[in-house]
Amino acid sequence: MILYTIMPEHLIFPVDAAVYEKRKMVYYDGIPFLVQSVETGEYEIVQNLSTNPFHFLNAKYAPGARFPASLATS
Amino acid sequence: MEKERYFQAETEGEQPETKAEEATAAITQLGQTNVPQMDPDTNIHCLTIVGQIEGHIQLPPQNKATKYEHVIPQIVAIEQNPKIEGLLVILNTVGGDVEAGLAIAEMLASLSKPTVSVVLGGGHSIGVPIAVSCNYSFITETATMTIHPIRLTGLVIGVPQTFEYLDKMQERVVRFVTKHSKISEEKFKELMFSKGNLTRDIGTNVVGPDAVRYGLIDEVGGVSQAMAKLRELIAMRKNGEGKMIQ
């Protein structure tokens, strides 16, 4: 489908609010992460928001890794 | 007894299985087995400005976005932490919200610690003020920066006051860029309003070496040049401080 408009797509087709609620920013080991909750009661890392480049070398903090929701602080 | 032994045998049998599961979990989740571990303390931090710069309206999760509510506290933390001596800003952005972009640019410009930016891929639209806000800026040979007038996507200007407001907003962007880089206001506006460079739109797409030629960016280079410059700026700042005490 082609929409002949200059309106941004997300203004025409707003995404369901539930999608936003799934993702949030939490701190884990003092590092900020963008996470999404998974069915197992864990958080899956979507994005590592740290500015310390060494935090990106640890597999524990890589996108896709999971940690228990109870370990997250905000 | 027999029951106990039975249980023990069962648990013993399961142990190697769970170990194997743990090992494979890392592979299935991350696609990798292990990464090198290093000393977690570093004096240079790195801030990435990627995707769209998100403003007051939250973008859908499938959009890759830089959110100011994430970036601004990080800049504050960098300013406060005495262990951090310099900041490397990596840009690969398509632009986005003008106010949010200018907020990040102003935060970086007012940081007391040395900052160096590298434009990789693209530093378009509101990415331009962010790139020039640092003490020294680099652009890779293939990276581009689109300079164009600001606009409100999808909104029709109803009253002349809205146009005036937009004009003032644009003036802020122009003033910021000309203040923080070597480009003249005339040249920047010429690039901003030129026709024929972008198909059916006004503006210019400036490629790496051209951005340096116009004075917008300081130098063509990548990560090694940027890190060398940052270390040089850190050393200069340390020497300067030493002289102040004397």
PDB file of N, CA, C and O in Angstrom, chain A residues 5-11 13 15 19-20 23-25 27 32-34 42 44 47-66, chain B residues 29-30 32-42 44-48 50 57-63 65 67 69-70 73-74 78 84 87 152-155:
ATOM      1  N   THR A   5       1.038  10.827   1.208  1.00  0.00           N
ATOM      2  CA  THR A   5       0.964  11.877   2.212  1.00  0.00           C
ATOM      3  C   THR A   5       2.353  12.129   2.784  1.00  0.00           C
ATOM      4  O   THR A   5       3.219  11.263   2.737  1.00  0.00           O
ATOM      5  N   ILE A   6       2.529  13.322   3.287  1.00  0.00           N
ATOM      6  CA  ILE A   6       3.811  13.624   3.930  1.00  0.00           C
ATOM      7  C   ILE A   6       3.741  13.352   5.423  1.00  0.00           C
ATOM      8  O   ILE A   6       4.707  13.536   6.141  1.00  0.00           O
ATOM      9  N   MET A   7       2.556  12.893   5.881  1.00  0.00           N
ATOM     10  CA  MET A   7       2.398  12.567   7.300  1.00  0.00           C
ATOM     11  C   MET A   7       3.270  11.367   7.661  1.00  0.00           C
ATOM     12  O   MET A   7       3.278  10.386   6.919  1.00  0.00           O
ATOM     13  N   PRO A   8       3.978  11.401   8.770  1.00  0.00           N
ATOM     14  CA  PRO A   8       4.754  10.219   9.176  1.00  0.00           C
ATOM     15  C   PRO A   8       3.825   9.031   9.452  1.00  0.00           C
ATOM     16  O   PRO A   8       2.709   9.221   9.937  1.00  0.00           O
ATOM     17  N   GLU A   9       4.317   7.845   9.142  1.00  0.00           N
ATOM     18  CA  GLU A   9       3.488   6.644   9.241  1.00  0.00           C
ATOM     19  C   GLU A   9       2.934   6.428  10.652  1.00  0.00           C
ATOM     20  O   GLU A   9       1.789   6.042  10.822  1.00  0.00           O
ATOM     21  N   HIS A  10       3.808   6.710  11.660  1.00  0.00           N
ATOM     22  CA  HIS A  10       3.347   6.442  13.021  1.00  0.00           C
ATOM     23  C   HIS A  10       2.240   7.382  13.502  1.00  0.00           C
ATOM     24  O   HIS A  10       1.610   7.123  14.518  1.00  0.00           O
ATOM     25  N   LEU A  11       2.013   8.466  12.747  1.00  0.00           N
ATOM     26  CA  LEU A  11       0.900   9.360  13.105  1.00  0.00           C
ATOM     27  C   LEU A  11      -0.407   8.865  12.487  1.00  0.00           C
ATOM     28  O   LEU A  11      -1.483   9.077  13.028  1.00  0.00           O
ATOM     29  N   PHE A  13      -0.935   5.483  11.534  1.00  0.00           N
ATOM     30  CA  PHE A  13      -1.233   4.191  12.156  1.00  0.00           C
ATOM     31  C   PHE A  13      -0.547   4.125  13.524  1.00  0.00           C
ATOM     32  O   PHE A  13       0.552   3.588  13.639  1.00  0.00           O
ATOM     33  N   VAL A  15       0.763   2.923  16.947  1.00  0.00           N
ATOM     34  CA  VAL A  15       1.017   1.584  17.480  1.00  0.00           C
ATOM     35  C   VAL A  15       0.274   1.440  18.801  1.00  0.00           C
ATOM     36  O   VAL A  15       0.122   2.409  19.545  1.00  0.00           O
ATOM     37  N   VAL A  19       2.459  -2.115  23.215  1.00  0.00           N
ATOM     38  CA  VAL A  19       3.796  -2.338  22.657  1.00  0.00           C
ATOM     39  C   VAL A  19       4.827  -1.495  23.404  1.00  0.00           C
ATOM     40  O   VAL A  19       5.947  -1.936  23.650  1.00  0.00           O
ATOM     41  N   TYR A  20       4.420  -0.270  23.764  1.00  0.00           N
ATOM     42  CA  TYR A  20       5.343   0.614  24.477  1.00  0.00           C
ATOM     43  C   TYR A  20       5.604   0.111  25.892  1.00  0.00           C
ATOM     44  O   TYR A  20       6.694   0.219  26.411  1.00  0.00           O
ATOM     45  N   ARG A  23       8.404  -2.486  26.664  1.00  0.00           N
ATOM     46  CA  ARG A  23       9.807  -2.060  26.741  1.00  0.00           C
ATOM     47  C   ARG A  23      10.008  -0.985  27.770  1.00  0.00           C
ATOM     48  O   ARG A  23       9.196  -0.078  27.884  1.00  0.00           O
ATOM     49  N   LYS A  24      11.093  -1.093  28.519  1.00  0.00           N
ATOM     50  CA  LYS A  24      11.406  -0.014  29.454  1.00  0.00           C
ATOM     51  C   LYS A  24      12.901   0.040  29.746  1.00  0.00           C
ATOM     52  O   LYS A  24      13.645  -0.859  29.368  1.00  0.00           O
ATOM     53  N   MET A  25      13.298   1.126  30.414  1.00  0.00           N
ATOM     54  CA  MET A  25      14.702   1.268  30.756  1.00  0.00           C
ATOM     55  C   MET A  25      14.900   0.885  32.207  1.00  0.00           C
ATOM     56  O   MET A  25      14.188   1.381  33.078  1.00  0.00           O
ATOM     57  N   TYR A  27      18.025  -0.426  35.309  1.00  0.00           N
ATOM     58  CA  TYR A  27      19.446  -0.537  35.638  1.00  0.00           C
ATOM     59  C   TYR A  27      19.713  -1.958  36.114  1.00  0.00           C
ATOM     60  O   TYR A  27      18.932  -2.508  36.894  1.00  0.00           O
ATOM     61  N   PRO A  32      22.636   1.172  32.642  1.00  0.00           N
ATOM     62  CA  PRO A  32      21.294   1.330  32.070  1.00  0.00           C
ATOM     63  C   PRO A  32      21.079   0.453  30.832  1.00  0.00           C
ATOM     64  O   PRO A  32      21.958   0.348  29.977  1.00  0.00           O
ATOM     65  N   PHE A  33      19.930  -0.193  30.782  1.00  0.00           N
ATOM     66  CA  PHE A  33      19.580  -1.054  29.653  1.00  0.00           C
ATOM     67  C   PHE A  33      18.164  -0.756  29.189  1.00  0.00           C
ATOM     68  O   PHE A  33      17.299  -0.437  30.000  1.00  0.00           O
ATOM     69  N   LEU A  34      17.948  -0.899  27.888  1.00  0.00           N
ATOM     70  CA  LEU A  34      16.591  -0.889  27.356  1.00  0.00           C
ATOM     71  C   LEU A  34      16.208  -2.363  27.271  1.00  0.00           C
ATOM     72  O   LEU A  34      16.908  -3.146  26.619  1.00  0.00           O
ATOM     73  N   GLU A  42      11.659 -12.853  32.981  1.00  0.00           N
ATOM     74  CA  GLU A  42      12.990 -12.273  32.876  1.00  0.00           C
ATOM     75  C   GLU A  42      12.924 -11.039  31.976  1.00  0.00           C
ATOM     76  O   GLU A  42      11.921 -10.805  31.311  1.00  0.00           O
ATOM     77  N   GLU A  44      14.777  -9.267  28.719  1.00  0.00           N
ATOM     78  CA  GLU A  44      15.719  -9.510  27.618  1.00  0.00           C
ATOM     79  C   GLU A  44      16.287  -8.165  27.214  1.00  0.00           C
ATOM     80  O   GLU A  44      15.539  -7.217  26.990  1.00  0.00           O
ATOM     81  N   GLN A  47      18.863  -3.065  24.191  1.00  0.00           N
ATOM     82  CA  GLN A  47      19.955  -2.142  23.913  1.00  0.00           C
ATOM     83  C   GLN A  47      20.715  -1.838  25.184  1.00  0.00           C
ATOM     84  O   GLN A  47      20.119  -1.638  26.242  1.00  0.00           O
ATOM     85  N   ASN A  48      22.022  -1.831  25.065  1.00  0.00           N
ATOM     86  CA  ASN A  48      22.877  -1.445  26.176  1.00  0.00           C
ATOM     87  C   ASN A  48      23.075   0.066  26.063  1.00  0.00           C
ATOM     88  O   ASN A  48      23.580   0.544  25.053  1.00  0.00           O
ATOM     89  N   LEU A  49      22.635   0.811  27.063  1.00  0.00           N
ATOM     90  CA  LEU A  49      22.671   2.274  26.971  1.00  0.00           C
ATOM     91  C   LEU A  49      23.905   2.880  27.640  1.00  0.00           C
ATOM     92  O   LEU A  49      24.018   4.091  27.757  1.00  0.00           O
ATOM     93  N   SER A  50      24.823   2.034  28.086  1.00  0.00           N
ATOM     94  CA  SER A  50      26.000   2.529  28.786  1.00  0.00           C
ATOM     95  C   SER A  50      26.912   3.342  27.860  1.00  0.00           C
ATOM     96  O   SER A  50      26.952   3.116  26.658  1.00  0.00           O
ATOM     97  N   THR A  51      27.639   4.303  28.456  1.00  0.00           N
ATOM     98  CA  THR A  51      28.623   5.042  27.657  1.00  0.00           C
ATOM     99  C   THR A  51      30.012   4.457  27.853  1.00  0.00           C
ATOM    100  O   THR A  51      30.949   4.863  27.188  1.00  0.00           O
ATOM    101  N   ASN A  52      30.140   3.500  28.797  1.00  0.00           N
ATOM    102  CA  ASN A  52      31.430   2.860  29.021  1.00  0.00           C
ATOM    103  C   ASN A  52      31.633   1.763  27.979  1.00  0.00           C
ATOM    104  O   ASN A  52      30.910   0.777  27.962  1.00  0.00           O
ATOM    105  N   PRO A  53      32.622   1.948  27.075  1.00  0.00           N
ATOM    106  CA  PRO A  53      32.780   0.961  25.993  1.00  0.00           C
ATOM    107  C   PRO A  53      33.069  -0.455  26.483  1.00  0.00           C
ATOM    108  O   PRO A  53      32.746  -1.417  25.797  1.00  0.00           O
ATOM    109  N   PHE A  54      33.646  -0.593  27.691  1.00  0.00           N
ATOM    110  CA  PHE A  54      33.972  -1.932  28.199  1.00  0.00           C
ATOM    111  C   PHE A  54      32.734  -2.723  28.622  1.00  0.00           C
ATOM    112  O   PHE A  54      32.786  -3.942  28.707  1.00  0.00           O
ATOM    113  N   HIS A  55      31.645  -2.032  28.867  1.00  0.00           N
ATOM    114  CA  HIS A  55      30.412  -2.754  29.206  1.00  0.00           C
ATOM    115  C   HIS A  55      29.876  -3.517  28.006  1.00  0.00           C
ATOM    116  O   HIS A  55      29.019  -4.377  28.148  1.00  0.00           O
ATOM    117  N   PHE A  56      30.372  -3.195  26.831  1.00  0.00           N
ATOM    118  CA  PHE A  56      29.893  -3.863  25.621  1.00  0.00           C
ATOM    119  C   PHE A  56      30.679  -5.141  25.340  1.00  0.00           C
ATOM    120  O   PHE A  56      30.331  -5.895  24.448  1.00  0.00           O
ATOM    121  N   LEU A  57      31.761  -5.352  26.091  1.00  0.00           N
ATOM    122  CA  LEU A  57      32.586  -6.539  25.845  1.00  0.00           C
ATOM    123  C   LEU A  57      32.129  -7.743  26.658  1.00  0.00           C
ATOM    124  O   LEU A  57      32.585  -8.845  26.423  1.00  0.00           O
ATOM    125  N   ASN A  58      31.240  -7.522  27.611  1.00  0.00           N
ATOM    126  CA  ASN A  58      30.773  -8.618  28.447  1.00  0.00           C
ATOM    127  C   ASN A  58      29.509  -9.223  27.835  1.00  0.00           C
ATOM    128  O   ASN A  58      28.520  -8.528  27.625  1.00  0.00           O
ATOM    129  N   ALA A  59      29.545 -10.543  27.602  1.00  0.00           N
ATOM    130  CA  ALA A  59      28.414 -11.241  26.976  1.00  0.00           C
ATOM    131  C   ALA A  59      27.140 -11.115  27.815  1.00  0.00           C
ATOM    132  O   ALA A  59      26.034 -11.143  27.288  1.00  0.00           O
ATOM    133  N   LYS A  60      27.331 -10.957  29.121  1.00  0.00           N
ATOM    134  CA  LYS A  60      26.206 -10.807  30.044  1.00  0.00           C
ATOM    135  C   LYS A  60      25.358  -9.576  29.717  1.00  0.00           C
ATOM    136  O   LYS A  60      24.171  -9.529  30.004  1.00  0.00           O
ATOM    137  N   TYR A  61      25.995  -8.562  29.146  1.00  0.00           N
ATOM    138  CA  TYR A  61      25.310  -7.301  28.879  1.00  0.00           C
ATOM    139  C   TYR A  61      24.980  -7.105  27.400  1.00  0.00           C
ATOM    140  O   TYR A  61      24.595  -6.024  26.979  1.00  0.00           O
ATOM    141  N   ALA A  62      25.164  -8.150  26.602  1.00  0.00           N
ATOM    142  CA  ALA A  62      24.933  -8.016  25.161  1.00  0.00           C
ATOM    143  C   ALA A  62      23.445  -8.111  24.838  1.00  0.00           C
ATOM    144  O   ALA A  62      22.686  -8.747  25.576  1.00  0.00           O
ATOM    145  N   PRO A  63      22.993  -7.485  23.755  1.00  0.00           N
ATOM    146  CA  PRO A  63      21.589  -7.603  23.374  1.00  0.00           C
ATOM    147  C   PRO A  63      21.202  -9.072  23.164  1.00  0.00           C
ATOM    148  O   PRO A  63      21.963  -9.833  22.585  1.00  0.00           O
ATOM    149  N   GLY A  64      20.042  -9.455  23.691  1.00  0.00           N
ATOM    150  CA  GLY A  64      19.594 -10.837  23.586  1.00  0.00           C
ATOM    151  C   GLY A  64      19.800 -11.600  24.869  1.00  0.00           C
ATOM    152  O   GLY A  64      19.118 -12.587  25.113  1.00  0.00           O
ATOM    153  N   ALA A  65      20.715 -11.140  25.718  1.00  0.00           N
ATOM    154  CA  ALA A  65      20.959 -11.814  26.995  1.00  0.00           C
ATOM    155  C   ALA A  65      19.788 -11.540  27.935  1.00  0.00           C
ATOM    156  O   ALA A  65      19.127 -10.510  27.830  1.00  0.00           O
ATOM    157  N   ARG A  66      19.542 -12.475  28.828  1.00  0.00           N
ATOM    158  CA  ARG A  66      18.416 -12.317  29.759  1.00  0.00           C
ATOM    159  C   ARG A  66      18.906 -12.292  31.196  1.00  0.00           C
ATOM    160  O   ARG A  66      19.926 -12.897  31.512  1.00  0.00           O
TER     161      ARG A  66
ATOM    162  N   GLN B  29      21.188 -17.377  22.254  1.00  0.00           N
ATOM    163  CA  GLN B  29      20.703 -16.021  22.518  1.00  0.00           C
ATOM    164  C   GLN B  29      21.583 -14.949  21.899  1.00  0.00           C
ATOM    165  O   GLN B  29      21.098 -13.958  21.402  1.00  0.00           O
ATOM    166  N   LEU B  30      22.871 -15.154  21.952  1.00  0.00           N
ATOM    167  CA  LEU B  30      23.787 -14.092  21.534  1.00  0.00           C
ATOM    168  C   LEU B  30      24.501 -14.390  20.215  1.00  0.00           C
ATOM    169  O   LEU B  30      25.070 -13.492  19.608  1.00  0.00           O
ATOM    170  N   GLN B  32      27.142 -16.085  19.999  1.00  0.00           N
ATOM    171  CA  GLN B  32      28.575 -16.075  20.253  1.00  0.00           C
ATOM    172  C   GLN B  32      28.866 -16.854  21.531  1.00  0.00           C
ATOM    173  O   GLN B  32      27.990 -17.033  22.368  1.00  0.00           O
ATOM    174  N   THR B  33      30.085 -17.315  21.668  1.00  0.00           N
ATOM    175  CA  THR B  33      30.415 -18.104  22.850  1.00  0.00           C
ATOM    176  C   THR B  33      31.008 -17.267  23.967  1.00  0.00           C
ATOM    177  O   THR B  33      30.619 -17.366  25.090  1.00  0.00           O
ATOM    178  N   ASN B  34      31.981 -16.444  23.648  1.00  0.00           N
ATOM    179  CA  ASN B  34      32.481 -15.545  24.690  1.00  0.00           C
ATOM    180  C   ASN B  34      33.236 -14.368  24.091  1.00  0.00           C
ATOM    181  O   ASN B  34      33.707 -14.419  22.957  1.00  0.00           O
ATOM    182  N   VAL B  35      33.281 -13.299  24.857  1.00  0.00           N
ATOM    183  CA  VAL B  35      33.976 -12.090  24.396  1.00  0.00           C
ATOM    184  C   VAL B  35      35.083 -11.736  25.382  1.00  0.00           C
ATOM    185  O   VAL B  35      34.976 -12.063  26.554  1.00  0.00           O
ATOM    186  N   PRO B  36      36.149 -11.064  24.940  1.00  0.00           N
ATOM    187  CA  PRO B  36      37.250 -10.784  25.852  1.00  0.00           C
ATOM    188  C   PRO B  36      36.851  -9.896  27.018  1.00  0.00           C
ATOM    189  O   PRO B  36      36.090  -8.940  26.857  1.00  0.00           O
ATOM    190  N   GLN B  37      37.352 -10.223  28.184  1.00  0.00           N
ATOM    191  CA  GLN B  37      37.070  -9.435  29.383  1.00  0.00           C
ATOM    192  C   GLN B  37      38.221  -8.460  29.591  1.00  0.00           C
ATOM    193  O   GLN B  37      39.378  -8.805  29.420  1.00  0.00           O
ATOM    194  N   MET B  38      37.881  -7.239  29.945  1.00  0.00           N
ATOM    195  CA  MET B  38      38.932  -6.241  30.177  1.00  0.00           C
ATOM    196  C   MET B  38      38.633  -5.481  31.450  1.00  0.00           C
ATOM    197  O   MET B  38      37.570  -5.605  32.028  1.00  0.00           O
ATOM    198  N   ASP B  39      39.581  -4.695  31.849  1.00  0.00           N
ATOM    199  CA  ASP B  39      39.419  -3.849  33.014  1.00  0.00           C
ATOM    200  C   ASP B  39      38.209  -2.930  32.804  1.00  0.00           C
ATOM    201  O   ASP B  39      38.147  -2.214  31.809  1.00  0.00           O
ATOM    202  N   PRO B  40      37.238  -2.964  33.734  1.00  0.00           N
ATOM    203  CA  PRO B  40      36.014  -2.189  33.488  1.00  0.00           C
ATOM    204  C   PRO B  40      36.169  -0.674  33.594  1.00  0.00           C
ATOM    205  O   PRO B  40      35.274   0.058  33.245  1.00  0.00           O
ATOM    206  N   ASP B  41      37.301  -0.199  34.096  1.00  0.00           N
ATOM    207  CA  ASP B  41      37.474   1.249  34.232  1.00  0.00           C
ATOM    208  C   ASP B  41      38.146   1.842  32.997  1.00  0.00           C
ATOM    209  O   ASP B  41      39.147   1.345  32.528  1.00  0.00           O
ATOM    210  N   THR B  42      37.571   2.914  32.481  1.00  0.00           N
ATOM    211  CA  THR B  42      38.150   3.589  31.325  1.00  0.00           C
ATOM    212  C   THR B  42      38.004   5.083  31.506  1.00  0.00           C
ATOM    213  O   THR B  42      37.021   5.547  32.078  1.00  0.00           O
ATOM    214  N   ILE B  44      37.941   7.157  28.953  1.00  0.00           N
ATOM    215  CA  ILE B  44      37.231   7.709  27.804  1.00  0.00           C
ATOM    216  C   ILE B  44      35.898   6.984  27.647  1.00  0.00           C
ATOM    217  O   ILE B  44      35.860   5.760  27.529  1.00  0.00           O
ATOM    218  N   HIS B  45      34.824   7.731  27.681  1.00  0.00           N
ATOM    219  CA  HIS B  45      33.514   7.136  27.464  1.00  0.00           C
ATOM    220  C   HIS B  45      33.032   7.447  26.049  1.00  0.00           C
ATOM    221  O   HIS B  45      33.542   8.349  25.396  1.00  0.00           O
ATOM    222  N   CYS B  46      32.079   6.660  25.599  1.00  0.00           N
ATOM    223  CA  CYS B  46      31.634   6.767  24.212  1.00  0.00           C
ATOM    224  C   CYS B  46      30.116   6.895  24.188  1.00  0.00           C
ATOM    225  O   CYS B  46      29.406   6.082  24.780  1.00  0.00           O
ATOM    226  N   LEU B  47      29.631   7.913  23.510  1.00  0.00           N
ATOM    227  CA  LEU B  47      28.189   8.148  23.425  1.00  0.00           C
ATOM    228  C   LEU B  47      27.774   7.949  21.966  1.00  0.00           C
ATOM    229  O   LEU B  47      28.359   8.552  21.071  1.00  0.00           O
ATOM    230  N   THR B  48      26.793   7.092  21.752  1.00  0.00           N
ATOM    231  CA  THR B  48      26.364   6.858  20.371  1.00  0.00           C
ATOM    232  C   THR B  48      25.030   7.559  20.123  1.00  0.00           C
ATOM    233  O   THR B  48      24.095   7.425  20.911  1.00  0.00           O
ATOM    234  N   VAL B  50      22.404   7.314  17.487  1.00  0.00           N
ATOM    235  CA  VAL B  50      22.025   6.481  16.337  1.00  0.00           C
ATOM    236  C   VAL B  50      20.536   6.575  16.042  1.00  0.00           C
ATOM    237  O   VAL B  50      19.743   6.933  16.901  1.00  0.00           O
ATOM    238  N   ILE B  57       7.171  13.126  21.052  1.00  0.00           N
ATOM    239  CA  ILE B  57       6.315  11.983  20.707  1.00  0.00           C
ATOM    240  C   ILE B  57       7.175  10.739  20.663  1.00  0.00           C
ATOM    241  O   ILE B  57       8.190  10.692  19.960  1.00  0.00           O
ATOM    242  N   GLN B  58       6.758   9.719  21.435  1.00  0.00           N
ATOM    243  CA  GLN B  58       7.525   8.485  21.483  1.00  0.00           C
ATOM    244  C   GLN B  58       7.358   7.734  20.161  1.00  0.00           C
ATOM    245  O   GLN B  58       6.249   7.537  19.681  1.00  0.00           O
ATOM    246  N   LEU B  59       8.489   7.343  19.593  1.00  0.00           N
ATOM    247  CA  LEU B  59       8.455   6.620  18.319  1.00  0.00           C
ATOM    248  C   LEU B  59       8.128   5.152  18.567  1.00  0.00           C
ATOM    249  O   LEU B  59       8.437   4.611  19.621  1.00  0.00           O
ATOM    250  N   PRO B  60       7.485   4.487  17.599  1.00  0.00           N
ATOM    251  CA  PRO B  60       7.192   3.064  17.773  1.00  0.00           C
ATOM    252  C   PRO B  60       8.472   2.255  18.016  1.00  0.00           C
ATOM    253  O   PRO B  60       9.532   2.626  17.517  1.00  0.00           O
ATOM    254  N   PRO B  61       8.372   1.165  18.786  1.00  0.00           N
ATOM    255  CA  PRO B  61       9.574   0.413  19.175  1.00  0.00           C
ATOM    256  C   PRO B  61      10.415  -0.123  18.009  1.00  0.00           C
ATOM    257  O   PRO B  61      11.595  -0.381  18.193  1.00  0.00           O
ATOM    258  N   GLN B  62       9.816  -0.294  16.827  1.00  0.00           N
ATOM    259  CA  GLN B  62      10.637  -0.817  15.723  1.00  0.00           C
ATOM    260  C   GLN B  62      11.613   0.234  15.185  1.00  0.00           C
ATOM    261  O   GLN B  62      12.554  -0.103  14.480  1.00  0.00           O
ATOM    262  N   ASN B  63      11.397   1.511  15.547  1.00  0.00           N
ATOM    263  CA  ASN B  63      12.332   2.556  15.135  1.00  0.00           C
ATOM    264  C   ASN B  63      13.542   2.547  16.059  1.00  0.00           C
ATOM    265  O   ASN B  63      13.384   2.436  17.266  1.00  0.00           O
ATOM    266  N   ALA B  65      16.013   4.591  17.905  1.00  0.00           N
ATOM    267  CA  ALA B  65      15.972   5.999  18.281  1.00  0.00           C
ATOM    268  C   ALA B  65      16.910   6.335  19.425  1.00  0.00           C
ATOM    269  O   ALA B  65      17.207   5.505  20.268  1.00  0.00           O
ATOM    270  N   LYS B  67      17.034   8.629  22.581  1.00  0.00           N
ATOM    271  CA  LYS B  67      16.077   9.341  23.421  1.00  0.00           C
ATOM    272  C   LYS B  67      16.822  10.319  24.333  1.00  0.00           C
ATOM    273  O   LYS B  67      17.781   9.931  24.993  1.00  0.00           O
ATOM    274  N   GLU B  69      15.960  11.560  27.092  1.00  0.00           N
ATOM    275  CA  GLU B  69      15.884  11.231  28.519  1.00  0.00           C
ATOM    276  C   GLU B  69      16.927  10.173  28.906  1.00  0.00           C
ATOM    277  O   GLU B  69      17.224   9.989  30.079  1.00  0.00           O
ATOM    278  N   HIS B  70      17.488   9.481  27.923  1.00  0.00           N
ATOM    279  CA  HIS B  70      18.586   8.552  28.194  1.00  0.00           C
ATOM    280  C   HIS B  70      19.935   9.274  28.102  1.00  0.00           C
ATOM    281  O   HIS B  70      20.818   9.051  28.922  1.00  0.00           O
ATOM    282  N   PRO B  73      20.954  12.449  31.039  1.00  0.00           N
ATOM    283  CA  PRO B  73      21.538  12.020  32.325  1.00  0.00           C
ATOM    284  C   PRO B  73      22.932  11.407  32.180  1.00  0.00           C
ATOM    285  O   PRO B  73      23.769  11.562  33.070  1.00  0.00           O
ATOM    286  N   GLN B  74      23.186  10.754  31.049  1.00  0.00           N
ATOM    287  CA  GLN B  74      24.515  10.182  30.825  1.00  0.00           C
ATOM    288  C   GLN B  74      25.562  11.280  30.708  1.00  0.00           C
ATOM    289  O   GLN B  74      26.670  11.142  31.236  1.00  0.00           O
ATOM    290  N   ILE B  78      28.759  11.867  33.084  1.00  0.00           N
ATOM    291  CA  ILE B  78      30.123  12.002  32.547  1.00  0.00           C
ATOM    292  C   ILE B  78      30.788  13.258  33.110  1.00  0.00           C
ATOM    293  O   ILE B  78      31.953  13.256  33.488  1.00  0.00           O
ATOM    294  N   ILE B  84      36.247   9.901  34.494  1.00  0.00           N
ATOM    295  CA  ILE B  84      36.062  10.072  33.051  1.00  0.00           C
ATOM    296  C   ILE B  84      36.739  11.373  32.622  1.00  0.00           C
ATOM    297  O   ILE B  84      36.452  12.445  33.154  1.00  0.00           O
ATOM    298  N   LEU B  87      35.218  12.357  26.196  1.00  0.00           N
ATOM    299  CA  LEU B  87      34.027  11.722  25.617  1.00  0.00           C
ATOM    300  C   LEU B  87      34.155  11.663  24.098  1.00  0.00           C
ATOM    301  O   LEU B  87      34.482  12.652  23.442  1.00  0.00           O
ATOM    302  N   LEU B 152       8.007  21.112   9.636  1.00  0.00           N
ATOM    303  CA  LEU B 152       7.100  20.336  10.477  1.00  0.00           C
ATOM    304  C   LEU B 152       6.473  19.279   9.587  1.00  0.00           C
ATOM    305  O   LEU B 152       5.690  19.604   8.710  1.00  0.00           O
ATOM    306  N   THR B 153       6.823  18.034   9.802  1.00  0.00           N
ATOM    307  CA  THR B 153       6.313  16.975   8.932  1.00  0.00           C
ATOM    308  C   THR B 153       4.813  16.835   9.094  1.00  0.00           C
ATOM    309  O   THR B 153       4.317  16.617  10.181  1.00  0.00           O
ATOM    310  N   GLY B 154       4.125  16.958   7.980  1.00  0.00           N
ATOM    311  CA  GLY B 154       2.701  16.650   7.973  1.00  0.00           C
ATOM    312  C   GLY B 154       1.786  17.691   8.563  1.00  0.00           C
ATOM    313  O   GLY B 154       0.588  17.509   8.551  1.00  0.00           O
ATOM    314  N   LEU B 155       2.324  18.768   9.075  1.00  0.00           N
ATOM    315  CA  LEU B 155       1.439  19.781   9.640  1.00  0.00           C
ATOM    316  C   LEU B 155       1.358  20.987   8.707  1.00  0.00           C
ATOM    317  O   LEU B 155       2.357  21.446   8.183  1.00  0.00           O
TER     318      LEU B 155
END
